[in-house]
JSON list of C-alpha atoms in Angstrom, two decimals:
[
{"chain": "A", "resi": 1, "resn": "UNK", "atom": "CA", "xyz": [114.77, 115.52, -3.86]},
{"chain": "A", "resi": 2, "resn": "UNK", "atom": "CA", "xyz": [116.13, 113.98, -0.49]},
{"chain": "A", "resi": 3, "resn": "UNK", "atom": "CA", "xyz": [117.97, 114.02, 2.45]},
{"chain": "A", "resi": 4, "resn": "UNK", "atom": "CA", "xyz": [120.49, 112.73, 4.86]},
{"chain": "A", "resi": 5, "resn": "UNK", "atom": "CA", "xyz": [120.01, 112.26, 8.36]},
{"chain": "A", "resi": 6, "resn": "UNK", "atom": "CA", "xyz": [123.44, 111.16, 10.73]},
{"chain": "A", "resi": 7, "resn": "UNK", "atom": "CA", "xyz": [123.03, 108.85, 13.64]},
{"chain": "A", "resi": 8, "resn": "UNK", "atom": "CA", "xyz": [124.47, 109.71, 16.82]},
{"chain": "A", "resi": 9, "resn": "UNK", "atom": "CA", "xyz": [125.93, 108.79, 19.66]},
{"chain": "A", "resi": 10, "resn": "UNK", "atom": "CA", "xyz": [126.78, 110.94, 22.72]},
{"chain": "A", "resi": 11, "resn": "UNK", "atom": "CA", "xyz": [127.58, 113.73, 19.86]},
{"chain": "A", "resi": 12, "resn": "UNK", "atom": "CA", "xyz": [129.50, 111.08, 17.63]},
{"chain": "A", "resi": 13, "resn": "UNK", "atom": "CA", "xyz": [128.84, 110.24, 13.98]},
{"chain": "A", "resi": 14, "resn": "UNK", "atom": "CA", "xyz": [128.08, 106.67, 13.89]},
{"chain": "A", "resi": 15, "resn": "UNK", "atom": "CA", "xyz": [126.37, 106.03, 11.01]},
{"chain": "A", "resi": 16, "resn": "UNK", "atom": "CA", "xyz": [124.17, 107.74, 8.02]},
{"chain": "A", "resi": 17, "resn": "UNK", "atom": "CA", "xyz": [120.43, 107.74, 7.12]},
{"chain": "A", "resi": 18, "resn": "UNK", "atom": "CA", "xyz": [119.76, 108.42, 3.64]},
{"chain": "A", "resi": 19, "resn": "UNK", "atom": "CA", "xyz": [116.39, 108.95, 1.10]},
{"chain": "A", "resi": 20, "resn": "UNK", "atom": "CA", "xyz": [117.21, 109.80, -2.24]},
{"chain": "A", "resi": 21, "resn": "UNK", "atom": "CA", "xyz": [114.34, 109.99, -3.75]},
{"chain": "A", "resi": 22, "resn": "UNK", "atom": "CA", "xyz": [110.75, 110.75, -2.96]},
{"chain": "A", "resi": 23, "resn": "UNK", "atom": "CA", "xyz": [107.57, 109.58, -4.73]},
{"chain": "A", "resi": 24, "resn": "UNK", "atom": "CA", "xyz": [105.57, 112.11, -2.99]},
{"chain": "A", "resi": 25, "resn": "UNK", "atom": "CA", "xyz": [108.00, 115.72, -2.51]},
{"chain": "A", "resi": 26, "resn": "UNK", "atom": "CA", "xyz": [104.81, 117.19, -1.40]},
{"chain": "A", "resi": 27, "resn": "UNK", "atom": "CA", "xyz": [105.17, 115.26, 1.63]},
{"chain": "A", "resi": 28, "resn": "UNK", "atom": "CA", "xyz": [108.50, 115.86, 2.66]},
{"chain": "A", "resi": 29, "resn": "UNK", "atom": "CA", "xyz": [107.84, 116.67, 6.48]},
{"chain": "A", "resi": 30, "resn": "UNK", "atom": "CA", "xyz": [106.06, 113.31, 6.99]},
{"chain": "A", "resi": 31, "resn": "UNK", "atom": "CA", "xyz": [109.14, 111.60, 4.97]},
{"chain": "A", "resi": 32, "resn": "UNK", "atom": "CA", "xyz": [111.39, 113.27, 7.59]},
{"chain": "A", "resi": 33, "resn": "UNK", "atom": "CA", "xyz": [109.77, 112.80, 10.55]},
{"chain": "A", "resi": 34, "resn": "UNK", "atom": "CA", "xyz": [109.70, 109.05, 9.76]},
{"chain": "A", "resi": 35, "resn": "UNK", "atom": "CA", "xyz": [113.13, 109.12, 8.96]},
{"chain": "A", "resi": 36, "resn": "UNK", "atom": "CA", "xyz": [113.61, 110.96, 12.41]},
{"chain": "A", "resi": 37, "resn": "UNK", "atom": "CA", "xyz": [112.11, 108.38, 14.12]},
{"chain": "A", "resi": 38, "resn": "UNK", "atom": "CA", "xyz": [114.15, 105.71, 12.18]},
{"chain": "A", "resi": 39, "resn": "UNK", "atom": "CA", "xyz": [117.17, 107.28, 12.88]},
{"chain": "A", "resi": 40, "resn": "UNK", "atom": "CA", "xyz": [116.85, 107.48, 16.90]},
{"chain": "A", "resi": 41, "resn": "UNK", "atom": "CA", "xyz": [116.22, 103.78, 16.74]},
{"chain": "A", "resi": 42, "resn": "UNK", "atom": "CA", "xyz": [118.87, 102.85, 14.66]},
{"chain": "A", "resi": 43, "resn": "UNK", "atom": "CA", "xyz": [121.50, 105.09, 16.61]},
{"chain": "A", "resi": 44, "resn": "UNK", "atom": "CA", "xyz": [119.81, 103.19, 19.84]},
{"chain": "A", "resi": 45, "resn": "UNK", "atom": "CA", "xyz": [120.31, 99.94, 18.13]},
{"chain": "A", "resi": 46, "resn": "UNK", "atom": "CA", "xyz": [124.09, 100.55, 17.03]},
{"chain": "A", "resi": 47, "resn": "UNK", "atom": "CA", "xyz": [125.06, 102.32, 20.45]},
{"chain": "A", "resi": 48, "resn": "UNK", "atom": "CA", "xyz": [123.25, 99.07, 22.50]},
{"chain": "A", "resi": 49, "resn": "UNK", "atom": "CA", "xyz": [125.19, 96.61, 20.20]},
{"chain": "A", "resi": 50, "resn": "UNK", "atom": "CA", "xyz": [128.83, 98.82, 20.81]},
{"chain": "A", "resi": 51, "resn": "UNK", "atom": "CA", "xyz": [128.04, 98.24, 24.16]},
{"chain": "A", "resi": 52, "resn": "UNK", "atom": "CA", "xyz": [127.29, 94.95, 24.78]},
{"chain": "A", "resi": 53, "resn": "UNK", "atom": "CA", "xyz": [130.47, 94.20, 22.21]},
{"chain": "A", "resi": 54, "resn": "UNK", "atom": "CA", "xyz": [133.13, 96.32, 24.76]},
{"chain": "A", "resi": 55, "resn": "UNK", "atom": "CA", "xyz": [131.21, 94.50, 27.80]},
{"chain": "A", "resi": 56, "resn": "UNK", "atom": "CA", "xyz": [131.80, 90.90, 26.13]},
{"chain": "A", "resi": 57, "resn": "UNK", "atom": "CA", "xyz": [134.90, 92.20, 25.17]},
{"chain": "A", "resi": 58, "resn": "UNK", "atom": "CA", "xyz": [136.16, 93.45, 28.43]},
{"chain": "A", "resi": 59, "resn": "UNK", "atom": "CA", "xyz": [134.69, 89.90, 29.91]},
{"chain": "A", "resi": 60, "resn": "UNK", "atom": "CA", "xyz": [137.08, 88.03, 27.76]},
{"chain": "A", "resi": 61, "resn": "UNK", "atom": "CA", "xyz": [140.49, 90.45, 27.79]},
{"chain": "A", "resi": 62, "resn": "UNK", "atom": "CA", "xyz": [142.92, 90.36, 30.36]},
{"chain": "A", "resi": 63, "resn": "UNK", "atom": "CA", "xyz": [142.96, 93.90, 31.67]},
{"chain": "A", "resi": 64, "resn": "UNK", "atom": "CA", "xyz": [146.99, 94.12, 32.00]},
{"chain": "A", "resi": 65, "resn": "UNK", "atom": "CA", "xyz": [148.07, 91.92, 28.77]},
{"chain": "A", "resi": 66, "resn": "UNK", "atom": "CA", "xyz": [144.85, 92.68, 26.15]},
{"chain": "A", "resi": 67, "resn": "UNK", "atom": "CA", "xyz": [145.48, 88.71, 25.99]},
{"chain": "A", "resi": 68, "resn": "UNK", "atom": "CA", "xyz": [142.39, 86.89, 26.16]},
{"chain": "A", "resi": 69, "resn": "UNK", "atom": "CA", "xyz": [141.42, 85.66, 29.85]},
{"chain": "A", "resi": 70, "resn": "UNK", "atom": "CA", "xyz": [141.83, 82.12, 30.89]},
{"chain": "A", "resi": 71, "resn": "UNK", "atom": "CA", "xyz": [137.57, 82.22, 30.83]},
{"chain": "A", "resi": 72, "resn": "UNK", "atom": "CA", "xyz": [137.82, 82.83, 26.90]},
{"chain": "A", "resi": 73, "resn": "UNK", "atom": "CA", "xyz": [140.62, 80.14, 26.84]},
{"chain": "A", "resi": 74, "resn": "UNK", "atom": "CA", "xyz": [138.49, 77.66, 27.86]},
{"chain": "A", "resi": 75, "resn": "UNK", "atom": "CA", "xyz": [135.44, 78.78, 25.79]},
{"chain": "A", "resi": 76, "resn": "UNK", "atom": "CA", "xyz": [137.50, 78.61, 22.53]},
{"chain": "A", "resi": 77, "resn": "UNK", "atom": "CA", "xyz": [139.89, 75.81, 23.98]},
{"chain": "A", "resi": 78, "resn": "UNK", "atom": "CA", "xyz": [137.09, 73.42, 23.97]},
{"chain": "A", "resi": 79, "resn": "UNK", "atom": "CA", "xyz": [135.94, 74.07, 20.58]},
{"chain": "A", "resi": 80, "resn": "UNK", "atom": "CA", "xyz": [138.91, 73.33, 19.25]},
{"chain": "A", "resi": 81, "resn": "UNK", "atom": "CA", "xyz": [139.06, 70.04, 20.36]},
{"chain": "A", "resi": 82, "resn": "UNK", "atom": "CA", "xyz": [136.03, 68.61, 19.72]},
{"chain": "A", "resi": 83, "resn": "UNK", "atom": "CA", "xyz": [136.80, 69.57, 16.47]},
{"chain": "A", "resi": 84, "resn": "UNK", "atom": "CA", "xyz": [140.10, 68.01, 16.50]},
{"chain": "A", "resi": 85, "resn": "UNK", "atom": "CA", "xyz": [138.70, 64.98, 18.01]},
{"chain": "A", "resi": 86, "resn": "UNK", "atom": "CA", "xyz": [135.92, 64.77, 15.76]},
{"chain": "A", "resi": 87, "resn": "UNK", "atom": "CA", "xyz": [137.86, 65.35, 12.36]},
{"chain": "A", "resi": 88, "resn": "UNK", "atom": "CA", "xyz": [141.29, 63.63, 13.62]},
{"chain": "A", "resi": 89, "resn": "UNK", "atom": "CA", "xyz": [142.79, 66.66, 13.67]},
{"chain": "A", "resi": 90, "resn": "UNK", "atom": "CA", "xyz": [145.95, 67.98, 15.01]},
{"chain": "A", "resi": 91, "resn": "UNK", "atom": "CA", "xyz": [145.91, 69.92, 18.21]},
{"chain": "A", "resi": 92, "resn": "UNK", "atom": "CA", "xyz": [148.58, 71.14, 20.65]},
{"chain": "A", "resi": 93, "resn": "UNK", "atom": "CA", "xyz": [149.30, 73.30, 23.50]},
{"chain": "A", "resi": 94, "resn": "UNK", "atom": "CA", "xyz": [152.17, 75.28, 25.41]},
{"chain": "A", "resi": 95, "resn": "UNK", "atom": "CA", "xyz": [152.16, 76.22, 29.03]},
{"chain": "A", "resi": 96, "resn": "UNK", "atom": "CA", "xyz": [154.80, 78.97, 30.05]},
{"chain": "A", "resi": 97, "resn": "UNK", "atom": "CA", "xyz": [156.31, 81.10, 32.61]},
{"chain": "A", "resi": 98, "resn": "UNK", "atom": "CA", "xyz": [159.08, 83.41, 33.65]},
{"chain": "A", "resi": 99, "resn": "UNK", "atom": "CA", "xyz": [161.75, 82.23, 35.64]},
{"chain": "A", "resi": 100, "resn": "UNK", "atom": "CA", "xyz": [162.15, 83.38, 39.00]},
{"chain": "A", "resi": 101, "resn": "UNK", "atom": "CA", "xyz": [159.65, 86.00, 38.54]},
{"chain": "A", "resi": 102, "resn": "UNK", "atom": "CA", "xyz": [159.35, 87.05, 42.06]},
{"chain": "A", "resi": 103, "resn": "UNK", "atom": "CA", "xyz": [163.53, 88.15, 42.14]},
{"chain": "A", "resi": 104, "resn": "UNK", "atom": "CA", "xyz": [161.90, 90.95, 39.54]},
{"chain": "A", "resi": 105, "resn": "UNK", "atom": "CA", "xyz": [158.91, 91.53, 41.74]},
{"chain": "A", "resi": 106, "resn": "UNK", "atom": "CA", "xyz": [160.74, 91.38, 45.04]},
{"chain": "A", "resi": 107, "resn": "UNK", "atom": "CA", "xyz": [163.82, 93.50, 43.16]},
{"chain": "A", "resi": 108, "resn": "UNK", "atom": "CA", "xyz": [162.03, 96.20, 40.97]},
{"chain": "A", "resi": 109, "resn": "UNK", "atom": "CA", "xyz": [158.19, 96.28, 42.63]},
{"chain": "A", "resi": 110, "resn": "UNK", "atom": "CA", "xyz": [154.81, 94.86, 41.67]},
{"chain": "A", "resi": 111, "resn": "UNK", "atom": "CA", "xyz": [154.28, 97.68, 39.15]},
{"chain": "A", "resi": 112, "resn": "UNK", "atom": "CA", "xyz": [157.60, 96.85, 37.50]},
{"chain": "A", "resi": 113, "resn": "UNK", "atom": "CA", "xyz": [156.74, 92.89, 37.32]},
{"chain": "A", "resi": 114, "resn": "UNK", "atom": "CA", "xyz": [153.40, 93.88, 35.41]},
{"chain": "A", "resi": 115, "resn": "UNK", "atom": "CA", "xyz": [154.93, 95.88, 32.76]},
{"chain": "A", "resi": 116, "resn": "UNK", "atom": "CA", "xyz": [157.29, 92.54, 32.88]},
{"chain": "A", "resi": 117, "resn": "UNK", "atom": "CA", "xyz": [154.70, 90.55, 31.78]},
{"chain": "A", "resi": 118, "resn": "UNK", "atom": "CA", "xyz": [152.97, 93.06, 29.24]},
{"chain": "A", "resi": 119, "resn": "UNK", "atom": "CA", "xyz": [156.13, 93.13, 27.41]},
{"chain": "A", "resi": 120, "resn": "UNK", "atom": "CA", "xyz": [156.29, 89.32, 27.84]},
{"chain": "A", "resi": 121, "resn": "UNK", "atom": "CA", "xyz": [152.43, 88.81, 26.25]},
{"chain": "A", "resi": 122, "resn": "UNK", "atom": "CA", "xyz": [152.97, 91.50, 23.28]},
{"chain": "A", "resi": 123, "resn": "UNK", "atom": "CA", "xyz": [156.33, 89.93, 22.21]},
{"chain": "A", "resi": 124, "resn": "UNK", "atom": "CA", "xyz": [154.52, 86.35, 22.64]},
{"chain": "A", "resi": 125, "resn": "UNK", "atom": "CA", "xyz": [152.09, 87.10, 20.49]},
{"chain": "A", "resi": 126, "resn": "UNK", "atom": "CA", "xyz": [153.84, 88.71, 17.55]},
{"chain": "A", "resi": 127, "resn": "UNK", "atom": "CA", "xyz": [155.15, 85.14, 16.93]},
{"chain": "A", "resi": 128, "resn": "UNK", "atom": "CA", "xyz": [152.03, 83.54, 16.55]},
{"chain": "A", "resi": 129, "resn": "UNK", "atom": "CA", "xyz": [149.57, 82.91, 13.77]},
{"chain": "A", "resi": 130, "resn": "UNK", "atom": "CA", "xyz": [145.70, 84.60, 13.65]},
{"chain": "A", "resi": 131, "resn": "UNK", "atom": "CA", "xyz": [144.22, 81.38, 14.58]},
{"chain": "A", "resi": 132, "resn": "UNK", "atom": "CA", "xyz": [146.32, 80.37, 17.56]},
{"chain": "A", "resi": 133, "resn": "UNK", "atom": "CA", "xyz": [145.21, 81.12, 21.26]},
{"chain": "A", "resi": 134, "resn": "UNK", "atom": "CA", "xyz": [147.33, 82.86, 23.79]},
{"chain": "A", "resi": 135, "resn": "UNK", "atom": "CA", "xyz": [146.10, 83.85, 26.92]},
{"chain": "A", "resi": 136, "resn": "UNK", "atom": "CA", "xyz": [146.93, 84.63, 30.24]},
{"chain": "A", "resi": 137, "resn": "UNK", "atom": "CA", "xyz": [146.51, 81.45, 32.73]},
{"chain": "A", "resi": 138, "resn": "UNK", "atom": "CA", "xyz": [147.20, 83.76, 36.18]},
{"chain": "A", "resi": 139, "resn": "UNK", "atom": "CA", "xyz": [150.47, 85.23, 37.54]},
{"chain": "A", "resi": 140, "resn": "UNK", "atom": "CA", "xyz": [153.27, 84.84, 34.98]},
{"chain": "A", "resi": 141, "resn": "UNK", "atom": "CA", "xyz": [151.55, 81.93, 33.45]},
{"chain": "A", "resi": 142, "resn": "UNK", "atom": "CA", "xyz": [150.52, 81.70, 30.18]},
{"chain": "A", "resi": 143, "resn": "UNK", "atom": "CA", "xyz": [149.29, 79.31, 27.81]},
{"chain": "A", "resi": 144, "resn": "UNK", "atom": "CA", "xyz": [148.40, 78.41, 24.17]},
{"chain": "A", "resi": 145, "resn": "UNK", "atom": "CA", "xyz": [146.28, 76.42, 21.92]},
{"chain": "A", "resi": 146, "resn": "UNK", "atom": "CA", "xyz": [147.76, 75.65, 17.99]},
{"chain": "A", "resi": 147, "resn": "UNK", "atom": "CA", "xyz": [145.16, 73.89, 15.87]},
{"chain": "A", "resi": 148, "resn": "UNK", "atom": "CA", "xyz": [146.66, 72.08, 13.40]},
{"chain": "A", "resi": 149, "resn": "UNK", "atom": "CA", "xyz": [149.87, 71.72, 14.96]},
{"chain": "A", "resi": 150, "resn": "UNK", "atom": "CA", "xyz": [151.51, 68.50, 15.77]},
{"chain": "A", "resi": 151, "resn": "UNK", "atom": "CA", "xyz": [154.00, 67.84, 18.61]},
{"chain": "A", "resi": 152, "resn": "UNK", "atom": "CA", "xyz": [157.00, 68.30, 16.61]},
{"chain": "A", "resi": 153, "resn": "UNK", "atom": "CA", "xyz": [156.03, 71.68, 15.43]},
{"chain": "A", "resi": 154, "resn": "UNK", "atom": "CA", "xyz": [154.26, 73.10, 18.67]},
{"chain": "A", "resi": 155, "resn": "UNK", "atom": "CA", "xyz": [157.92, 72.23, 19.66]},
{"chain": "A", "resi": 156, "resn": "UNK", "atom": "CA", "xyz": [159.14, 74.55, 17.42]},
{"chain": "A", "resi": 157, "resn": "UNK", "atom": "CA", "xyz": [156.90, 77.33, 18.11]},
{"chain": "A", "resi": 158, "resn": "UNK", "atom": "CA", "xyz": [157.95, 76.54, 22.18]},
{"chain": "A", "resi": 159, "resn": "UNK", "atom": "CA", "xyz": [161.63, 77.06, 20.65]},
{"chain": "A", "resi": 160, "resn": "UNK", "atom": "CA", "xyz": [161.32, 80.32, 18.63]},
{"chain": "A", "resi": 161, "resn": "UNK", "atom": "CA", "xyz": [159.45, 81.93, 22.07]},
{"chain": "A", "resi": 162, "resn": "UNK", "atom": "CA", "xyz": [162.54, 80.77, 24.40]},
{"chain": "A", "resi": 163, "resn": "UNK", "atom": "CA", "xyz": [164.94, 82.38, 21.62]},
{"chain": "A", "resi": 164, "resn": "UNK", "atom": "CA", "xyz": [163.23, 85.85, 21.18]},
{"chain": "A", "resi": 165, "resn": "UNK", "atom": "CA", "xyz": [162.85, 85.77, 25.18]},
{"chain": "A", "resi": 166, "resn": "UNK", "atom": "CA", "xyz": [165.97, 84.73, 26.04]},
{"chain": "A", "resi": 167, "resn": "UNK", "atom": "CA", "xyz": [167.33, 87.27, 22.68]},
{"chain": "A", "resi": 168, "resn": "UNK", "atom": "CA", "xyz": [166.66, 90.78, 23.79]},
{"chain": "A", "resi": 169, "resn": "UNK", "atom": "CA", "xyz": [166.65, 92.32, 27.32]},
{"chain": "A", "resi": 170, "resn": "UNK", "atom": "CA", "xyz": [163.16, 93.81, 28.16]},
{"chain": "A", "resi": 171, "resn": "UNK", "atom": "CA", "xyz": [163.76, 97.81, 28.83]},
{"chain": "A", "resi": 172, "resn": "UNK", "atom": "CA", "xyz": [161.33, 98.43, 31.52]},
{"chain": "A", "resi": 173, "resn": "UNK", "atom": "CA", "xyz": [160.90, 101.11, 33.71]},
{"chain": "A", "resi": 174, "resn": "UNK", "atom": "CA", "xyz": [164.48, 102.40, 33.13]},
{"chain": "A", "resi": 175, "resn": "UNK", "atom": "CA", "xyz": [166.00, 99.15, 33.81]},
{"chain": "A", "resi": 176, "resn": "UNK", "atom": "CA", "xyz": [167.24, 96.01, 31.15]},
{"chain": "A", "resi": 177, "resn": "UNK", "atom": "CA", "xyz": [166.07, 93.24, 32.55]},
{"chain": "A", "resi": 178, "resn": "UNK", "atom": "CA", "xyz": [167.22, 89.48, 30.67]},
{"chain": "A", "resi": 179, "resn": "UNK", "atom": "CA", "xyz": [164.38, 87.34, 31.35]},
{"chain": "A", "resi": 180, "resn": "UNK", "atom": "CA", "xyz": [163.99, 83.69, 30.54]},
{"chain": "A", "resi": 181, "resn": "UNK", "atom": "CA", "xyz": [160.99, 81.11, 30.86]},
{"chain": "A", "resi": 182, "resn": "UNK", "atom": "CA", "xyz": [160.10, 77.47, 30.85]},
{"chain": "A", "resi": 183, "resn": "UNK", "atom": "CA", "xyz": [158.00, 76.12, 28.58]},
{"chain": "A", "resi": 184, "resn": "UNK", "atom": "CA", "xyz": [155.79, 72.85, 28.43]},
{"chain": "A", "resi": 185, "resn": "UNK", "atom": "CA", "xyz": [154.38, 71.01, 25.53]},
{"chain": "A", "resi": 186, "resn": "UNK", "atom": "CA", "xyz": [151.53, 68.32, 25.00]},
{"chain": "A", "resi": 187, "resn": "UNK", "atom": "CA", "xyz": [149.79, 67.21, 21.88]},
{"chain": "A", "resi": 188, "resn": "UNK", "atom": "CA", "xyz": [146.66, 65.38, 21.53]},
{"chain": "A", "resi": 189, "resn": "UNK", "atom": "CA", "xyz": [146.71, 61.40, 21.03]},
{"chain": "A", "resi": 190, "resn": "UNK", "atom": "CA", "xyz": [144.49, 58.77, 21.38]},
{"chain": "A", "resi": 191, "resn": "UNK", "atom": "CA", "xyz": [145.53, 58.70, 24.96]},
{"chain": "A", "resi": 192, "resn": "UNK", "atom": "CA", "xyz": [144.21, 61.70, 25.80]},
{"chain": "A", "resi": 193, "resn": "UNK", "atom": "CA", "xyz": [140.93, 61.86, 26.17]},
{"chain": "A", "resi": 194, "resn": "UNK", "atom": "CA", "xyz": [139.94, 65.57, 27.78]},
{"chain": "A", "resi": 195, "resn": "UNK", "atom": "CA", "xyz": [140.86, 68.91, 26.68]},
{"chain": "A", "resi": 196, "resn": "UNK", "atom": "CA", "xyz": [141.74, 68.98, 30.85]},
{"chain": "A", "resi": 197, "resn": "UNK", "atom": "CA", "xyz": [144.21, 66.00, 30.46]},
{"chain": "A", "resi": 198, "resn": "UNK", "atom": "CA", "xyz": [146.02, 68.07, 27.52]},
{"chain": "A", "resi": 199, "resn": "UNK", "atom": "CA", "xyz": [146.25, 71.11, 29.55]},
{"chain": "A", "resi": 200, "resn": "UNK", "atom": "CA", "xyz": [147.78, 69.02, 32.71]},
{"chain": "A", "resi": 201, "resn": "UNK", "atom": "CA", "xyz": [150.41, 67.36, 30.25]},
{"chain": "A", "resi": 202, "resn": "UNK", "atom": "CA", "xyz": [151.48, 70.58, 29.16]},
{"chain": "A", "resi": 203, "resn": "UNK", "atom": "CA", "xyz": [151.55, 71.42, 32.97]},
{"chain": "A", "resi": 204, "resn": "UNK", "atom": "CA", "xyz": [153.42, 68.30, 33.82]},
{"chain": "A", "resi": 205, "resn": "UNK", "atom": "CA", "xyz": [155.62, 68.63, 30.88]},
{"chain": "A", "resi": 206, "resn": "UNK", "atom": "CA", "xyz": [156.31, 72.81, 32.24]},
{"chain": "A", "resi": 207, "resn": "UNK", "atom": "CA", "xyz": [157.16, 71.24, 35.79]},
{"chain": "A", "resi": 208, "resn": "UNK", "atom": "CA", "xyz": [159.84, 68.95, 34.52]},
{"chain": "A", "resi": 209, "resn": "UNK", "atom": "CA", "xyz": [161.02, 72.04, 32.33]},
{"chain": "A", "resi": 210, "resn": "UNK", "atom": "CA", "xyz": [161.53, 73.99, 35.57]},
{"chain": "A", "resi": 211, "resn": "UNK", "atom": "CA", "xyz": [163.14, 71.10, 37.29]},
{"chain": "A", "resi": 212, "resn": "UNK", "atom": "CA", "xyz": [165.62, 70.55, 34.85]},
{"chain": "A", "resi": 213, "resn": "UNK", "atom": "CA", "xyz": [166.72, 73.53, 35.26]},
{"chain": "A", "resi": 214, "resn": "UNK", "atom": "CA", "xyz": [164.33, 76.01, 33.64]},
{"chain": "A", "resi": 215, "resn": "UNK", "atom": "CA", "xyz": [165.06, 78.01, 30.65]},
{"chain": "A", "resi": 216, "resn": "UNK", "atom": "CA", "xyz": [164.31, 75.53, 28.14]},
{"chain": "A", "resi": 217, "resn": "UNK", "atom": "CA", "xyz": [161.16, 73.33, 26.56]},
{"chain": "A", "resi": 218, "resn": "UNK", "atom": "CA", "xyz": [159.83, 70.05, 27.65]},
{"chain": "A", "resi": 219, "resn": "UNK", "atom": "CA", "xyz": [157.56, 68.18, 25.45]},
{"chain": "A", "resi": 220, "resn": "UNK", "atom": "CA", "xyz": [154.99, 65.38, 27.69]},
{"chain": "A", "resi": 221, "resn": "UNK", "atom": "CA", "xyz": [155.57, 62.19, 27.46]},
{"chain": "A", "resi": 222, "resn": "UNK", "atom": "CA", "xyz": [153.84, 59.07, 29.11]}
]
């Protein structure tokens, strides 16, 4: 007393049309070719929306990481604190990169220093939580937002990166490279009055990291 119709796209199941029931079985062929109709625009619909959602998606991503870009960084970095400044809510930030990364570059080759900092990015971000933002600022730099996370404890997060880094050689390419990195920190105050002036701290802070001597965290202060 009905029938199913699938929705496709470029010869892929996508979805299902289904009537189960039909006042009128005399007029089956009418039902159908409705439901024809129904189901071209609905497979249009769905394919459009895939679409646009890999475009946005490929917008935001870092192609060599999967990280999000710095362009997304600053979209969602900005929410975040107006909503931190609005609520009084905690709100830090790390800035981080790998020491001497053009010995590996000028040593092993370009291709070898990306697949350097893929490994880098996926280890990274096993160590964070779902609602914390790491993304790829350029080169070897990265950075991240944690909402809800005070100096002390974006400190600690800093930490537990420079330990797994520092941990476990990176096998890459047939070689075991030991990699380390410098890390800055900077929490919001009432001093700080831009999401900009946050992200320089944690740039100033990542300098004096570096000048000490790299290979350790540095946490802004004024």
């Amino acid at each position: 007393s009905g029938f199913r119709i699938r929705l496709l796209s470029q010869e892929v199941t996508i979805g299902l049309l289904e009537v189960a029931d039909m006042a009128f079985p005399e007029y089956t062929h009418k039902y159908l070719n409705l439901a024809l109709v129904m189901a071209r625009l609905s497979s249009m619909a769905m394919t459009n929306a895939r679409m646009f959602q890999q475009v946005e998606d490929a917008a935001n991503t870092d192609e060599l990481t999967g990280l999000s870009n710095r362009r997304f960084f600053f979209r969602t970095a900005l929410k975040e604190w107006e909503r931190a400044e609005r609520y009084e809510r905690f709100l830090s930030g790390i800035m981080f990169d790998i020491d001497h990364f053009k010995q590996i570059n000028d040593t092993y080759g370009h291709m070898t220093g990306d697949r350097v900092i893929a490994a880098l990015a996926s280890r990274c971000r096993k160590a964070l939580r779902s609602t914390d933002v790491l993304s790829r600022y350029g080169g070897d730099e990265f950075i991240v937002l944690l909402p809800e996370i005070d100096a002390f404890n974006a400190y600690q997060v800093a930490e537990r990166f420079l330990k797994d880094i520092r941990g476990m050689p990176f096998d890459v390419d047939g070689h075991s490279l030991n990699i380390t990195i410098s890390l800055g920190v900077a929490s919001l105050d009432k001093t700080c009055t831009s999401l900009d002036e946050l992200i320089n701290r944690c740039d100033e802070a990542l300098y004096v990291a570096k000048a000490k001597g790299r290979n350790q965290t540095f946490v802004w202060k004024p």
